[in-house]
Amino acid sequence: MKLNENFLTQDLDDTQVMVATGDAAFNGIIRSNQSAAEIVNHLKEETTREEVIAKMCAKYDASAHDDIVEDVDMVIATLRRVGALDE
């Protein structure tokens, strides 16, 4: 999976803003906190859910694995809902 090229991100302080451009059906703005933004950034390159989880676990406390899985799944579900993922 990969972030759709019609979705652009911009980091502003500790928030990431994502907007749809071009042919995207979504009209709106998605704001992400720092950890959600990091997940989105991993999705800018072709990857899998498991690879994103592994990268997040490597960066953060691996004992929080369940929280990381929950966060990754939530971000992916949101991006799917708005059509921001190519799968």
PDB file of C-alpha atoms in Angstrom:
ATOM      1  CA  MET A   1       0.000   0.000   0.000  1.00  0.00           C
ATOM      2  CA  LYS A   2       1.047   3.573  -0.558  1.00  0.00           C
ATOM      3  CA  LEU A   3      -0.310   7.068   0.016  1.00  0.00           C
ATOM      4  CA  ASN A   4      -2.218   8.218  -3.062  1.00  0.00           C
ATOM      5  CA  GLU A   5      -0.313  10.848  -5.052  1.00  0.00           C
ATOM      6  CA  ASN A   6      -3.375  13.139  -4.973  1.00  0.00           C
ATOM      7  CA  PHE A   7      -2.847  13.667  -1.231  1.00  0.00           C
ATOM      8  CA  LEU A   8      -0.184  16.132  -0.123  1.00  0.00           C
ATOM      9  CA  THR A   9       1.159  16.666   3.377  1.00  0.00           C
ATOM     10  CA  GLN A  10       2.721  19.641   5.092  1.00  0.00           C
ATOM     11  CA  ASP A  11       4.293  19.612   8.552  1.00  0.00           C
ATOM     12  CA  LEU A  12       3.473  22.610  10.730  1.00  0.00           C
ATOM     13  CA  ASP A  13       5.117  22.551  14.155  1.00  0.00           C
ATOM     14  CA  ASP A  14       3.848  19.333  15.810  1.00  0.00           C
ATOM     15  CA  THR A  15       0.945  18.815  13.380  1.00  0.00           C
ATOM     16  CA  GLN A  16       0.815  17.408   9.892  1.00  0.00           C
ATOM     17  CA  VAL A  17      -1.870  18.653   7.518  1.00  0.00           C
ATOM     18  CA  MET A  18      -2.995  16.537   4.573  1.00  0.00           C
ATOM     19  CA  VAL A  19      -5.072  17.881   1.697  1.00  0.00           C
ATOM     20  CA  ALA A  20      -6.493  16.246  -1.381  1.00  0.00           C
ATOM     21  CA  THR A  21      -5.620  17.587  -4.814  1.00  0.00           C
ATOM     22  CA  GLY A  22      -6.320  16.594  -8.385  1.00  0.00           C
ATOM     23  CA  ASP A  23      -8.854  13.832  -8.912  1.00  0.00           C
ATOM     24  CA  ALA A  24      -9.303  12.915  -5.250  1.00  0.00           C
ATOM     25  CA  ALA A  25     -12.946  12.545  -4.247  1.00  0.00           C
ATOM     26  CA  PHE A  26     -12.231  13.716  -0.688  1.00  0.00           C
ATOM     27  CA  ASN A  27     -12.827  17.386   0.065  1.00  0.00           C
ATOM     28  CA  GLY A  28     -11.269  18.370   3.323  1.00  0.00           C
ATOM     29  CA  ILE A  29      -8.223  18.532   5.513  1.00  0.00           C
ATOM     30  CA  ILE A  30      -6.808  15.804   7.718  1.00  0.00           C
ATOM     31  CA  ARG A  31      -4.739  16.907  10.707  1.00  0.00           C
ATOM     32  CA  SER A  32      -2.389  14.405  12.303  1.00  0.00           C
ATOM     33  CA  ASN A  33      -0.454  14.495  15.533  1.00  0.00           C
ATOM     34  CA  GLN A  34       3.230  13.600  15.536  1.00  0.00           C
ATOM     35  CA  SER A  35       2.843   9.815  15.759  1.00  0.00           C
ATOM     36  CA  ALA A  36       0.050   9.676  13.144  1.00  0.00           C
ATOM     37  CA  ALA A  37       2.163  11.886  10.878  1.00  0.00           C
ATOM     38  CA  GLU A  38       5.047   9.457  11.195  1.00  0.00           C
ATOM     39  CA  ILE A  39       2.761   6.618  10.124  1.00  0.00           C
ATOM     40  CA  VAL A  40       1.594   8.688   7.140  1.00  0.00           C
ATOM     41  CA  ASN A  41       5.215   9.430   6.229  1.00  0.00           C
ATOM     42  CA  HIS A  42       6.001   5.696   6.173  1.00  0.00           C
ATOM     43  CA  LEU A  43       3.090   5.281   3.754  1.00  0.00           C
ATOM     44  CA  LYS A  44       4.635   7.687   1.251  1.00  0.00           C
ATOM     45  CA  GLU A  45       6.639   4.737  -0.042  1.00  0.00           C
ATOM     46  CA  GLU A  46       5.239   1.329  -0.984  1.00  0.00           C
ATOM     47  CA  THR A  47       4.989  -0.663   2.244  1.00  0.00           C
ATOM     48  CA  THR A  48       2.842  -3.070   4.240  1.00  0.00           C
ATOM     49  CA  ARG A  49       0.973  -2.667   7.499  1.00  0.00           C
ATOM     50  CA  GLU A  50       3.466  -5.031   9.154  1.00  0.00           C
ATOM     51  CA  GLU A  51       6.448  -2.990   7.921  1.00  0.00           C
ATOM     52  CA  VAL A  52       4.934   0.218   9.293  1.00  0.00           C
ATOM     53  CA  ILE A  53       4.299  -1.466  12.654  1.00  0.00           C
ATOM     54  CA  ALA A  54       7.883  -2.774  12.747  1.00  0.00           C
ATOM     55  CA  LYS A  55       9.310   0.682  11.979  1.00  0.00           C
ATOM     56  CA  MET A  56       7.157   2.317  14.653  1.00  0.00           C
ATOM     57  CA  CYS A  57       8.101  -0.357  17.220  1.00  0.00           C
ATOM     58  CA  ALA A  58      11.780   0.141  16.415  1.00  0.00           C
ATOM     59  CA  LYS A  59      11.499   3.867  17.026  1.00  0.00           C
ATOM     60  CA  TYR A  60       9.264   3.755  20.097  1.00  0.00           C
ATOM     61  CA  ASP A  61       9.102   1.565  23.160  1.00  0.00           C
ATOM     62  CA  ALA A  62       8.480  -1.972  21.912  1.00  0.00           C
ATOM     63  CA  SER A  63       6.554  -2.713  25.126  1.00  0.00           C
ATOM     64  CA  ALA A  64       3.833  -0.433  23.715  1.00  0.00           C
ATOM     65  CA  HIS A  65       3.379  -2.796  20.760  1.00  0.00           C
ATOM     66  CA  ASP A  66      -0.416  -3.073  21.214  1.00  0.00           C
ATOM     67  CA  ASP A  67      -0.772   0.707  21.257  1.00  0.00           C
ATOM     68  CA  ILE A  68       1.351   1.012  18.124  1.00  0.00           C
ATOM     69  CA  VAL A  69      -0.721  -1.618  16.291  1.00  0.00           C
ATOM     70  CA  GLU A  70      -3.908   0.194  17.305  1.00  0.00           C
ATOM     71  CA  ASP A  71      -2.523   3.548  16.102  1.00  0.00           C
ATOM     72  CA  VAL A  72      -1.319   2.139  12.775  1.00  0.00           C
ATOM     73  CA  ASP A  73      -4.660   0.428  12.170  1.00  0.00           C
ATOM     74  CA  MET A  74      -6.576   3.614  13.016  1.00  0.00           C
ATOM     75  CA  VAL A  75      -4.501   5.766  10.630  1.00  0.00           C
ATOM     76  CA  ILE A  76      -4.745   3.201   7.826  1.00  0.00           C
ATOM     77  CA  ALA A  77      -8.521   2.910   8.324  1.00  0.00           C
ATOM     78  CA  THR A  78      -8.908   6.695   8.153  1.00  0.00           C
ATOM     79  CA  LEU A  79      -6.797   6.939   5.004  1.00  0.00           C
ATOM     80  CA  ARG A  80      -8.787   4.116   3.396  1.00  0.00           C
ATOM     81  CA  ARG A  81     -12.070   5.816   4.275  1.00  0.00           C
ATOM     82  CA  VAL A  82     -11.085   9.024   2.472  1.00  0.00           C
ATOM     83  CA  GLY A  83      -9.504   7.235  -0.479  1.00  0.00           C
ATOM     84  CA  ALA A  84      -5.945   8.273   0.350  1.00  0.00           C
ATOM     85  CA  LEU A  85      -4.376   4.817   0.000  1.00  0.00           C
ATOM     86  CA  ASP A  86      -3.465   2.941  -3.143  1.00  0.00           C
ATOM     87  CA  GLU A  87      -3.604  -0.775  -2.410  1.00  0.00           C
TER      88      GLU A  87
END
